[in-house]
Coordinates of C-alpha atoms in Angstrom, one line a residue:
M1 CA -3.7 -85.4 -152.0
V2 CA -2.0 -83.5 -149.2
P3 CA -3.7 -80.2 -148.4
A4 CA -1.3 -77.2 -148.6
S5 CA -2.5 -75.8 -145.3
D6 CA -1.8 -79.1 -143.5
F7 CA 1.7 -79.3 -144.9
L8 CA 2.5 -75.7 -144.0
T9 CA 1.0 -76.1 -140.5
H10 CA 3.0 -79.2 -140.0
N11 CA 6.2 -77.2 -140.9
Q12 CA 5.2 -73.9 -139.3
A13 CA 8.7 -73.1 -137.8
A14 CA 10.6 -73.9 -141.1
W15 CA 8.0 -71.8 -143.1
Q16 CA 8.4 -68.8 -140.8
Q17 CA 12.2 -69.0 -140.9
L18 CA 12.2 -69.3 -144.7
C19 CA 9.9 -66.2 -145.0
T20 CA 12.2 -64.2 -142.7
F21 CA 15.2 -65.2 -144.8
V22 CA 13.5 -64.1 -148.1
D23 CA 12.3 -60.9 -146.5
F24 CA 15.6 -59.8 -145.0
A25 CA 18.3 -61.3 -147.3
A26 CA 20.7 -58.7 -148.5
E27 CA 20.6 -57.6 -152.2
R28 CA 23.7 -59.6 -153.1
L29 CA 24.5 -63.3 -153.5
T30 CA 23.0 -64.8 -150.4
L31 CA 22.5 -68.6 -150.2
G32 CA 19.7 -70.5 -148.6
F33 CA 18.6 -74.1 -148.9
V34 CA 15.1 -75.6 -148.6
S35 CA 15.2 -79.3 -147.8
V36 CA 12.0 -80.8 -149.2
N37 CA 11.8 -84.4 -150.6
F38 CA 8.7 -84.5 -152.7
A39 CA 7.9 -82.3 -155.7
P40 CA 4.2 -81.6 -154.7
D41 CA 5.4 -80.4 -151.3
R42 CA 8.0 -78.2 -153.1
Q43 CA 5.2 -76.8 -155.2
I44 CA 3.2 -75.9 -152.1
I45 CA 6.1 -73.9 -150.8
L46 CA 6.7 -72.1 -154.1
Q47 CA 3.0 -71.1 -154.4
A48 CA 2.9 -70.0 -150.7
L49 CA 6.0 -67.8 -151.2
H50 CA 4.5 -66.3 -154.4
D51 CA 1.3 -65.5 -152.5
R52 CA 3.1 -64.2 -149.4
F53 CA 5.3 -61.7 -151.3
E54 CA 3.1 -60.8 -154.3
H55 CA 2.3 -57.3 -152.9
S56 CA 5.6 -56.7 -151.1
D57 CA 8.9 -55.1 -152.0
V58 CA 10.3 -58.6 -152.7
Q59 CA 10.1 -60.1 -156.2
V60 CA 10.3 -63.9 -156.0
V61 CA 11.0 -65.7 -159.3
A62 CA 11.2 -69.5 -159.6
L63 CA 13.7 -70.9 -162.1
D64 CA 13.8 -74.6 -163.1
F65 CA 17.0 -76.4 -163.9
S66 CA 15.9 -80.0 -164.2
D67 CA 18.1 -81.0 -167.2
P68 CA 19.9 -84.2 -166.0
Q69 CA 22.8 -83.4 -168.3
L70 CA 23.4 -79.9 -166.8
Q71 CA 27.0 -79.3 -165.9
F72 CA 27.5 -75.5 -165.8
F73 CA 24.9 -74.2 -163.4
Q74 CA 26.3 -70.6 -163.2
D75 CA 26.3 -70.1 -166.9
A76 CA 22.7 -71.5 -167.2
L77 CA 21.6 -69.3 -164.4
V78 CA 23.0 -66.2 -165.9
R79 CA 21.2 -67.0 -169.2
Q80 CA 17.9 -67.4 -167.4
L81 CA 18.5 -64.3 -165.3
A82 CA 18.8 -62.2 -168.5
L83 CA 15.2 -63.2 -169.4
V84 CA 13.7 -62.2 -166.0
Q85 CA 11.6 -59.0 -166.2
R86 CA 12.8 -57.0 -163.2
Q87 CA 10.2 -54.9 -161.3
E88 CA 11.6 -51.6 -160.2
G89 CA 12.0 -51.0 -156.5
R90 CA 11.6 -54.6 -155.6
K91 CA 14.4 -56.9 -154.3
L92 CA 14.9 -60.0 -156.6
V93 CA 15.0 -63.4 -154.9
L94 CA 15.6 -66.4 -157.1
L95 CA 14.0 -69.7 -156.2
I96 CA 16.0 -72.5 -157.8
T97 CA 14.4 -76.0 -158.5
G98 CA 15.4 -79.2 -160.3
L99 CA 19.1 -79.3 -159.6
E100 CA 18.7 -82.7 -158.0
Q101 CA 18.4 -84.2 -161.5
S102 CA 22.0 -83.3 -162.3
I103 CA 23.4 -83.6 -158.8
G104 CA 22.0 -87.1 -158.5
M105 CA 21.1 -89.1 -155.4
M106 CA 24.0 -91.7 -155.5
G107 CA 27.2 -92.4 -157.4
D108 CA 30.4 -90.5 -158.2
Y109 CA 31.3 -86.9 -158.0
P110 CA 28.7 -85.0 -160.1
P111 CA 30.2 -82.8 -162.9
L112 CA 27.8 -79.9 -161.9
L113 CA 29.1 -79.8 -158.3
R114 CA 32.7 -80.0 -159.5
D115 CA 32.1 -77.0 -161.7
L116 CA 30.2 -75.2 -158.9
N117 CA 33.2 -75.4 -156.6
F118 CA 35.6 -74.3 -159.4
V119 CA 33.6 -71.1 -160.4
R120 CA 32.4 -70.2 -156.9
D121 CA 34.3 -66.9 -156.6
A122 CA 32.7 -65.5 -159.8
F123 CA 29.2 -66.2 -158.6
G124 CA 28.8 -63.0 -156.5
D125 CA 29.7 -60.8 -159.5
R126 CA 27.6 -62.6 -162.1
V127 CA 24.5 -63.4 -159.8
P128 CA 24.2 -60.5 -157.3
H129 CA 20.9 -61.8 -155.8
P130 CA 19.7 -64.0 -153.0
L131 CA 19.3 -67.6 -154.1
V132 CA 17.1 -70.2 -152.4
L133 CA 17.9 -73.8 -153.7
F134 CA 15.1 -76.4 -153.2
L135 CA 16.7 -79.8 -152.9
P136 CA 15.8 -83.2 -151.4
D137 CA 17.8 -84.4 -148.5
Q138 CA 20.2 -86.7 -150.4
A139 CA 21.1 -84.1 -153.0
L140 CA 21.6 -81.5 -150.2
T141 CA 24.1 -83.9 -148.6
R142 CA 25.9 -84.3 -151.9
V143 CA 26.2 -80.5 -152.2
A144 CA 27.8 -80.3 -148.8
R145 CA 30.1 -83.2 -149.6
F146 CA 31.2 -82.5 -153.2
A147 CA 31.0 -78.7 -153.3
P148 CA 32.1 -77.6 -149.8
D149 CA 33.4 -74.2 -150.9
F150 CA 30.0 -73.3 -152.4
W151 CA 28.2 -74.9 -149.4
A152 CA 30.3 -72.7 -147.0
W153 CA 28.2 -69.7 -148.2
E154 CA 24.9 -71.0 -147.0
L155 CA 23.1 -68.8 -144.5
G156 CA 20.2 -71.0 -143.8
V157 CA 18.9 -74.6 -144.3
F158 CA 15.1 -74.8 -143.9
K159 CA 14.0 -78.4 -143.3
F160 CA 10.4 -79.3 -144.3
A161 CA 9.2 -82.6 -143.0
T162 CA 7.0 -84.8 -145.2
L163 CA 3.6 -85.7 -143.9
P164 CA 3.0 -89.5 -143.4
S165 CA 0.1 -89.4 -145.9
R166 CA 2.5 -88.2 -148.6
V167 CA 4.9 -91.2 -147.9
T168 CA 1.9 -93.6 -148.0
E169 CA 0.7 -92.1 -151.3
S170 CA 4.2 -92.4 -152.8
Y171 CA 4.6 -96.0 -151.6
Q172 CA 1.3 -97.0 -153.2
F173 CA 2.2 -95.3 -156.5
T174 CA 5.6 -97.1 -156.8
L175 CA 6.2 -100.3 -154.9
E176 CA 2.5 -101.2 -154.6
S177 CA 1.4 -100.0 -158.0
D178 CA -0.4 -102.6 -160.1
R179 CA 0.5 -100.8 -163.4
I180 CA 2.9 -102.9 -165.4
R181 CA 6.4 -101.5 -165.8
E182 CA 6.5 -102.3 -169.5
G183 CA 3.5 -99.9 -170.0
L184 CA 5.3 -96.9 -168.7
D185 CA 6.7 -94.5 -171.2
L186 CA 10.2 -92.9 -170.7
Q187 CA 8.8 -89.8 -168.9
E188 CA 6.7 -92.0 -166.6
R189 CA 9.7 -94.3 -165.8
R190 CA 11.7 -91.2 -165.0
Q191 CA 8.9 -89.9 -162.7
R192 CA 8.7 -93.3 -160.9
L193 CA 12.5 -93.3 -160.6
D194 CA 12.5 -89.8 -159.1
L195 CA 9.6 -90.7 -156.7
L196 CA 11.4 -93.8 -155.5
Q197 CA 14.6 -91.8 -154.8
R198 CA 12.6 -89.2 -152.8
L199 CA 10.7 -92.0 -151.0
L200 CA 14.1 -93.5 -150.0
M201 CA 15.0 -90.3 -148.2
E202 CA 12.0 -90.6 -145.9
Y203 CA 13.6 -93.5 -144.1
D204 CA 16.3 -93.0 -141.5
Q205 CA 19.5 -94.1 -143.4
K206 CA 21.1 -95.1 -140.1
S207 CA 18.2 -97.1 -138.8
E208 CA 19.0 -100.7 -138.1
S209 CA 15.3 -101.8 -137.6
V210 CA 14.3 -104.8 -139.8
A211 CA 11.2 -102.9 -141.1
D212 CA 13.2 -99.9 -142.2
R213 CA 16.0 -101.9 -143.8
K214 CA 13.5 -104.1 -145.6
A215 CA 11.7 -101.0 -146.9
R216 CA 14.9 -99.3 -148.1
A217 CA 16.2 -102.5 -149.7
S218 CA 12.9 -103.0 -151.5
I219 CA 13.2 -99.4 -152.9
Y220 CA 16.8 -100.0 -154.0
N221 CA 15.7 -103.2 -155.7
E222 CA 13.0 -101.3 -157.7
L223 CA 15.5 -98.6 -158.5
G224 CA 17.9 -101.2 -159.8
I225 CA 15.2 -102.7 -162.1
L226 CA 14.2 -99.2 -163.4
Y227 CA 17.8 -98.2 -164.1
R228 CA 18.3 -101.6 -165.8
D229 CA 15.3 -101.0 -168.0
L230 CA 16.6 -97.5 -168.9
G231 CA 20.0 -98.9 -169.9
E232 CA 21.8 -97.2 -167.0
V233 CA 23.7 -100.4 -166.0
D234 CA 26.2 -98.8 -163.6
K235 CA 23.4 -97.1 -161.6
A236 CA 21.4 -100.3 -161.6
E237 CA 24.3 -102.3 -160.1
D238 CA 25.0 -99.6 -157.5
A239 CA 21.3 -99.8 -156.4
F240 CA 21.4 -103.6 -156.2
R241 CA 24.6 -103.4 -154.1
H242 CA 23.0 -100.9 -151.7
G243 CA 20.0 -103.3 -151.4
L244 CA 22.3 -106.3 -150.6
R245 CA 24.2 -104.4 -148.0
L246 CA 21.0 -103.6 -146.2
T247 CA 19.9 -107.3 -146.2
S248 CA 23.2 -108.9 -145.0
S249 CA 21.7 -110.5 -141.8
T250 CA 19.6 -113.6 -140.9
E251 CA 16.1 -112.2 -140.4
T252 CA 13.7 -114.0 -142.7
D253 CA 12.1 -110.8 -144.0
L254 CA 15.5 -109.4 -145.0
L255 CA 16.6 -112.7 -146.6
Q256 CA 13.5 -112.8 -148.7
V257 CA 14.2 -109.3 -150.1
R258 CA 17.9 -110.3 -150.5
A259 CA 16.9 -113.3 -152.6
E260 CA 14.7 -111.1 -154.8
I261 CA 17.5 -108.6 -155.3
L262 CA 20.0 -111.3 -156.3
H263 CA 17.4 -112.7 -158.7
K264 CA 16.8 -109.3 -160.3
W265 CA 20.5 -108.5 -160.5
A266 CA 21.1 -111.8 -162.2
I267 CA 18.6 -110.8 -164.9
S268 CA 20.6 -107.6 -165.4
K269 CA 23.8 -109.5 -165.7
A270 CA 22.3 -111.9 -168.2
D271 CA 21.0 -109.0 -170.3
T272 CA 24.5 -107.7 -170.6
G273 CA 25.9 -111.1 -171.5
E274 CA 27.7 -111.8 -168.2
I275 CA 26.3 -115.3 -168.0
D276 CA 28.7 -116.8 -165.4
A277 CA 28.0 -113.8 -163.1
A278 CA 24.2 -114.2 -163.7
I279 CA 24.4 -118.0 -162.9
D280 CA 26.3 -117.3 -159.7
L281 CA 23.7 -114.7 -158.5
Y282 CA 20.8 -117.0 -159.4
Q283 CA 22.5 -119.8 -157.4
Q284 CA 22.8 -117.5 -154.4
S285 CA 19.2 -116.5 -154.7
L286 CA 18.2 -120.2 -155.0
E287 CA 20.1 -121.1 -151.8
L288 CA 18.4 -118.4 -149.9
K289 CA 14.9 -119.4 -151.2
E290 CA 15.5 -123.0 -150.1
Q291 CA 16.7 -121.8 -146.7
I292 CA 13.6 -119.7 -146.0
G293 CA 11.2 -122.1 -147.7
D294 CA 10.2 -119.8 -150.5
I295 CA 9.3 -122.5 -153.0
K296 CA 7.4 -120.2 -155.3
G297 CA 10.5 -118.0 -155.6
K298 CA 12.6 -121.1 -156.0
A299 CA 10.5 -122.1 -159.1
A300 CA 11.0 -118.6 -160.6
T301 CA 14.8 -118.8 -160.2
L302 CA 15.0 -122.4 -161.6
H303 CA 13.0 -121.0 -164.5
Q304 CA 15.6 -118.2 -165.1
L305 CA 18.5 -120.6 -164.8
A306 CA 16.9 -122.8 -167.4
I307 CA 16.8 -119.9 -169.8
L308 CA 20.5 -119.3 -169.4
K309 CA 21.3 -123.0 -169.9
A310 CA 19.3 -122.9 -173.1
N311 CA 21.2 -119.9 -174.3
Q312 CA 24.5 -121.7 -173.6
G313 CA 23.2 -124.6 -175.8
D314 CA 22.7 -127.0 -172.9
I315 CA 19.2 -128.0 -173.9
P316 CA 18.9 -131.2 -171.7
G317 CA 20.1 -129.1 -168.7
A318 CA 17.6 -126.4 -169.5
I319 CA 14.7 -128.9 -169.8
D320 CA 15.7 -130.5 -166.5
L321 CA 15.5 -127.2 -164.7
Y322 CA 12.2 -126.3 -166.3
Q323 CA 10.8 -129.7 -165.2
Q324 CA 11.9 -128.9 -161.6
S325 CA 10.3 -125.5 -161.8
L326 CA 7.1 -127.1 -163.3
E327 CA 6.9 -129.7 -160.5
I328 CA 7.0 -127.0 -157.9
E329 CA 4.5 -124.8 -159.6
E330 CA 2.0 -127.7 -159.9
Q331 CA 2.7 -128.7 -156.3
I332 CA 1.8 -125.2 -155.0
G333 CA -0.9 -124.5 -157.5
N334 CA 1.0 -121.6 -159.1
I335 CA -0.8 -121.9 -162.5
Q336 CA 0.6 -118.5 -163.7
G337 CA 4.1 -119.8 -163.2
K338 CA 3.2 -123.1 -164.8
A339 CA 1.9 -121.2 -167.9
A340 CA 5.2 -119.3 -168.1
T341 CA 7.3 -122.5 -167.8
L342 CA 5.2 -124.3 -170.4
H343 CA 5.7 -121.3 -172.7
N344 CA 9.5 -121.4 -172.3
M345 CA 9.7 -125.2 -172.7
A346 CA 7.8 -124.7 -176.0
I347 CA 10.5 -122.3 -177.2
L348 CA 13.1 -125.1 -176.5
K349 CA 11.0 -127.6 -178.4
A350 CA 10.8 -125.2 -181.3
N351 CA 14.5 -124.7 -181.3
Q352 CA 15.0 -128.4 -181.4
G353 CA 12.8 -128.6 -184.5
D354 CA 9.9 -130.3 -182.7
I355 CA 7.2 -127.9 -183.9
P356 CA 4.2 -130.0 -183.0
G357 CA 5.5 -130.5 -179.5
A358 CA 6.1 -126.8 -179.2
I359 CA 2.6 -125.9 -180.4
D360 CA 1.1 -128.3 -177.9
L361 CA 3.0 -126.7 -175.0
Y362 CA 2.1 -123.2 -176.2
Q363 CA -1.6 -124.2 -176.4
Q364 CA -1.4 -125.6 -172.8
S365 CA 0.1 -122.3 -171.7
L366 CA -2.4 -120.3 -173.7
E367 CA -5.4 -122.1 -172.1
I368 CA -4.1 -121.4 -168.6
K369 CA -3.5 -117.7 -169.4
E370 CA -7.0 -117.4 -170.7
Q371 CA -8.4 -119.2 -167.7
I372 CA -6.7 -116.8 -165.2
G373 CA -7.2 -113.7 -167.4
N374 CA -3.4 -113.1 -167.9
I375 CA -3.7 -110.8 -170.9
K376 CA 0.0 -109.9 -171.0
G377 CA 1.0 -113.6 -170.9
K378 CA -1.6 -114.5 -173.6
A379 CA -0.2 -111.8 -175.8
A380 CA 3.3 -113.2 -175.4
T381 CA 2.2 -116.7 -176.2
L382 CA 0.3 -115.6 -179.3
H383 CA 3.5 -113.8 -180.3
Q384 CA 5.5 -117.0 -180.0
L385 CA 2.9 -119.1 -181.9
A386 CA 3.1 -116.5 -184.6
I387 CA 6.9 -117.1 -184.9
L388 CA 6.2 -120.8 -185.3
K389 CA 3.6 -120.2 -188.0
A390 CA 6.1 -118.0 -189.8
N391 CA 8.8 -120.7 -189.6
Q392 CA 6.3 -123.2 -191.1
G393 CA 5.7 -120.8 -194.0
D394 CA 2.2 -119.9 -192.9
I395 CA 2.7 -116.1 -193.2
P396 CA -1.0 -115.1 -193.2
G397 CA -1.5 -117.3 -190.0
A398 CA 1.5 -115.7 -188.4
I399 CA 0.3 -112.2 -189.2
D400 CA -3.1 -112.9 -187.8
L401 CA -1.6 -114.1 -184.5
Y402 CA 0.7 -111.1 -184.3
Q403 CA -2.3 -108.9 -184.8
Q404 CA -4.2 -110.6 -182.0
S405 CA -1.1 -110.1 -179.8
L406 CA -0.8 -106.5 -180.8
E407 CA -4.5 -105.8 -179.9
L408 CA -4.0 -107.3 -176.4
Q409 CA -0.8 -105.3 -175.8
E410 CA -2.6 -102.1 -176.9
Q411 CA -5.5 -103.0 -174.6
I412 CA -3.2 -103.3 -171.5
G413 CA -0.9 -100.5 -172.5
N414 CA 2.2 -102.8 -172.9
I415 CA 4.3 -100.5 -175.0
Q416 CA 7.3 -102.7 -174.8
G417 CA 5.4 -105.8 -176.0
K418 CA 3.8 -103.7 -178.8
A419 CA 7.2 -102.6 -180.0
A420 CA 8.5 -106.2 -180.0
T421 CA 5.5 -107.4 -182.0
L422 CA 5.9 -104.6 -184.6
H423 CA 9.5 -105.6 -184.8
Q424 CA 8.5 -109.2 -185.6
L425 CA 5.9 -108.1 -188.1
A426 CA 8.6 -106.1 -189.8
I427 CA 10.7 -109.3 -190.2
L428 CA 7.7 -111.0 -191.9
K429 CA 7.2 -108.0 -194.2
A430 CA 10.9 -108.2 -195.1
N431 CA 10.8 -111.9 -195.8
Q432 CA 7.8 -111.3 -198.1
G433 CA 9.9 -108.8 -200.0
D434 CA 7.9 -105.8 -198.8
I435 CA 11.0 -103.8 -197.8
P436 CA 9.2 -100.4 -197.5
G437 CA 6.5 -102.0 -195.3
A438 CA 9.2 -103.6 -193.1
I439 CA 11.1 -100.4 -192.7
D440 CA 7.8 -98.6 -191.7
L441 CA 7.1 -101.2 -189.0
Y442 CA 10.7 -101.1 -187.8
Q443 CA 10.4 -97.3 -187.5
Q444 CA 7.2 -97.6 -185.5
S445 CA 8.9 -100.1 -183.2
L446 CA 12.0 -97.8 -182.9
E447 CA 9.8 -94.8 -181.9
L448 CA 8.1 -96.8 -179.2
K449 CA 11.4 -98.1 -177.8
E450 CA 12.8 -94.5 -177.8
Q451 CA 9.5 -93.4 -176.1
I452 CA 10.0 -95.9 -173.2
G453 CA 13.8 -95.6 -173.0
N454 CA 14.3 -99.2 -174.1
I455 CA 17.7 -98.7 -175.6
Q456 CA 18.5 -102.4 -175.7
G457 CA 15.5 -102.9 -177.9
K458 CA 16.5 -99.9 -179.9
A459 CA 19.8 -101.4 -180.6
A460 CA 18.1 -104.6 -181.8
T461 CA 15.8 -102.7 -184.2
L462 CA 18.7 -100.6 -185.6
H463 CA 20.5 -103.9 -186.2
Q464 CA 17.6 -105.2 -188.2
L465 CA 17.2 -102.0 -190.2
A466 CA 20.9 -102.3 -191.0
S467 CA 20.3 -105.7 -192.4
L468 CA 17.6 -104.4 -194.7
K469 CA 19.8 -101.6 -195.9
A470 CA 22.5 -104.1 -196.7
N471 CA 20.1 -106.3 -198.6
Q472 CA 19.1 -103.2 -200.6
G473 CA 22.7 -102.7 -201.5
D474 CA 23.1 -99.6 -199.3
I475 CA 26.3 -100.7 -197.6
P476 CA 27.3 -97.3 -196.2
G477 CA 23.8 -96.9 -194.7
A478 CA 23.9 -100.4 -193.2
I479 CA 27.3 -99.8 -191.7
D480 CA 26.0 -96.5 -190.2
L481 CA 23.1 -98.3 -188.5
Y482 CA 25.2 -101.1 -187.3
Q483 CA 27.6 -98.6 -185.8
Q484 CA 24.7 -96.9 -184.0
S485 CA 23.6 -100.3 -182.7
L486 CA 27.2 -101.1 -181.6
E487 CA 27.5 -97.8 -179.7
I488 CA 24.3 -98.5 -177.7
E489 CA 25.5 -102.1 -177.0
E490 CA 28.8 -100.8 -175.7
Q491 CA 27.0 -98.1 -173.7
I492 CA 24.7 -100.6 -171.9
G493 CA 27.3 -103.4 -171.6
N494 CA 25.4 -105.8 -173.9
I495 CA 28.3 -107.8 -175.0
Q496 CA 26.1 -110.5 -176.5
G497 CA 24.5 -108.0 -178.8
K498 CA 27.9 -106.4 -179.5
A499 CA 29.2 -109.8 -180.7
A500 CA 26.3 -110.2 -183.1
T501 CA 26.8 -106.7 -184.5
L502 CA 30.5 -107.1 -184.9
H503 CA 29.7 -110.4 -186.8
E504 CA 27.4 -108.6 -189.2
L505 CA 29.9 -105.8 -189.7
G506 CA 32.4 -108.5 -190.5
R507 CA 30.1 -109.9 -193.2
L508 CA 29.8 -106.5 -194.8
K509 CA 33.5 -105.9 -194.8
A510 CA 33.9 -109.4 -196.5
D511 CA 31.3 -108.5 -199.1
Q512 CA 33.2 -105.3 -199.8
G513 CA 36.4 -107.3 -200.3
D514 CA 38.1 -106.0 -197.2
I515 CA 39.2 -109.5 -196.0
P516 CA 41.7 -108.3 -193.3
G517 CA 39.1 -105.9 -191.9
A518 CA 36.5 -108.6 -191.9
I519 CA 38.8 -111.0 -190.1
D520 CA 39.5 -108.4 -187.4
L521 CA 35.8 -107.9 -186.7
F522 CA 35.1 -111.6 -186.7
Q523 CA 38.0 -112.1 -184.3
Q524 CA 36.5 -109.5 -181.9
S525 CA 33.1 -111.2 -182.1
L526 CA 34.7 -114.6 -181.5
E527 CA 36.5 -113.4 -178.3
I528 CA 33.2 -112.2 -176.9
T529 CA 31.2 -115.3 -177.8
E530 CA 33.9 -117.5 -176.2
Q531 CA 33.8 -115.2 -173.1
I532 CA 30.0 -115.4 -172.6
G533 CA 29.5 -119.0 -173.9
D534 CA 27.2 -118.0 -176.9
I535 CA 27.9 -121.1 -179.0
Q536 CA 25.4 -120.3 -181.7
V537 CA 27.0 -117.0 -182.8
K538 CA 30.4 -118.6 -182.2
A539 CA 29.6 -121.4 -184.7
A540 CA 28.5 -118.8 -187.3
T541 CA 31.6 -116.7 -186.7
L542 CA 34.0 -119.7 -186.9
W543 CA 32.3 -120.6 -190.2
W544 CA 33.1 -117.2 -191.7
L545 CA 36.6 -117.0 -190.1
G546 CA 37.6 -120.4 -191.4
D547 CA 36.6 -119.6 -194.9
L548 CA 38.2 -116.2 -195.0
I549 CA 41.4 -117.2 -193.3
A550 CA 41.8 -120.1 -195.8
Q551 CA 41.3 -117.6 -198.6
Q552 CA 44.2 -115.6 -197.2
G553 CA 46.4 -118.8 -197.5
N554 CA 46.3 -120.1 -194.0
V555 CA 44.4 -123.2 -194.9
E556 CA 45.2 -125.3 -191.8
T557 CA 43.9 -122.6 -189.4
G558 CA 40.8 -122.2 -191.6
I559 CA 40.2 -126.0 -191.4
A560 CA 40.5 -126.0 -187.6
Y561 CA 38.0 -123.2 -187.3
L562 CA 35.5 -124.9 -189.7
E563 CA 35.9 -128.2 -187.9
E564 CA 35.0 -126.6 -184.6
S565 CA 32.0 -124.9 -186.2
V566 CA 30.8 -128.2 -187.6
A567 CA 31.1 -129.8 -184.1
I568 CA 29.0 -127.0 -182.5
C569 CA 26.4 -127.2 -185.3
D570 CA 26.1 -131.0 -184.8
H571 CA 25.8 -130.5 -181.1
L572 CA 23.0 -128.0 -181.6
K573 CA 21.4 -130.0 -184.4
S574 CA 21.6 -126.8 -186.4
P575 CA 20.2 -126.7 -189.9
H576 CA 23.3 -124.9 -190.9
A577 CA 25.5 -128.0 -190.4
P578 CA 25.4 -129.2 -194.0
G579 CA 26.4 -125.7 -195.3
V580 CA 29.4 -125.6 -193.0
R581 CA 30.4 -129.1 -194.0
A582 CA 30.3 -128.1 -197.7
V583 CA 32.7 -125.1 -197.0
L584 CA 35.0 -127.4 -194.9
E585 CA 35.2 -129.9 -197.8
R586 CA 36.0 -127.1 -200.3
V587 CA 38.7 -125.7 -198.0
R588 CA 40.2 -129.2 -197.4
R589 CA 40.7 -129.5 -201.2
L590 CA 42.9 -126.4 -201.0
R591 CA 45.6 -128.3 -199.0
T592 CA 48.9 -128.7 -200.8
P593 CA 49.3 -132.3 -202.0

């Protein structure tokens, strides 16, 4: 905690200049800016101004405008001004805070500043009082850049420097924090995001020193991860790009950060279904890690590449990459990484139908996680074992494992993991026919996902709720939920999820008898699955399309689609292969002799 007296003493000149401005500003629109990067320091200044002028002829009133969606500042200010209780005989000075939330720290022309320039001339009549705007450096720069007409009215900029102890405190709270990101709720994520942006401004943006560039790049990397988790994909990519620009040289320290940024950006690309772009970024990360001898990092990237290979249906390729990762982890004694790789290899075994092999690998992973006290990892493996138990028909056993996983996630505050487990428990309830119980669990999961800002997870749960509504015969309700899911998937660029939702909407249209509408939705889904290489959903979509198109009289095209679906199902060893073959044989009989 930074003492207020230390901060004000450190900024004595700026403090005296600010007090003079407040004291002598004319009773009309007069504009001053306070440059202060951290919210606690801003609070020190606000409190000091209140104390300084409490018994004077100046009435200072602080007004907060921290709504990130704010576009019309002048209108909002006039509304708040009407609520201020004026004190007769005292000059009113307005202290404005929070505008950095809508101005932003990076990115395109902010709507608020565009409007501010446009309505500038009306400001003096509507707000005839001195204003002091408290903003961090980067937001202040954006005002000068994007609202030059408004900025031209400034009569003073009072720069308050941050004490080194505040920077250290903020660094420890963000980049060096041991609190898991998944355990942060939406407000805490926003707070960490805000703190990182302010921390970034404490570094000289023109400095070419390796230490400064490394620190700034690390902050941009963390910003990218947080933006990705919040579904703000464009901002995430912007942050990752900034980080890469800072690390485009040959110093080992910078190359290490660069490799990490490429790895994290690849995860973001994979999340939005841009598999080829993700693979390219992983490959770049892998090359850098080999160059600098980061074999632990190499194992992590091989692990992620294996996940993508598996999602593309290349199971042998995925297993080979996992084996390479496993060898490195055993070589360097990274038992935590080994546990994670065994966990994912178990998933592949399960997908191939080798349930005993999968259980054996999960058990090995579980033993390691218990040995090293990795509660989060243990919860994840119990979660996966529960899925296997459910697939084997042992529903009570599955529920018991999910409950164990849930207890661990609550113990460590892993809200994201808890939401995922509630989601899976809901699936079991639905499969048991307990639809109200399933809906209740989905709703709990949905609330947690909204709480932490996990909109990708929210889309998945809305998708499942839609499926339940459809099974209950509430087709309009199901379509509404699928549409909500689709809007989120389009918003965050999750084209893989979009393809799955379009597929389900196509099924509903077909069930309603709207065959042309169904075909159109399936075609949209097919285009996406071909684009991203999601052959599992592609096979299912070809199955439906083949059948529907044949019903419309285009038998040969229908057969071609069904034959392609059969080939994919055979390649994947899918249990759906016999069903597709049966439809194919039925459609072949429709051929004109």
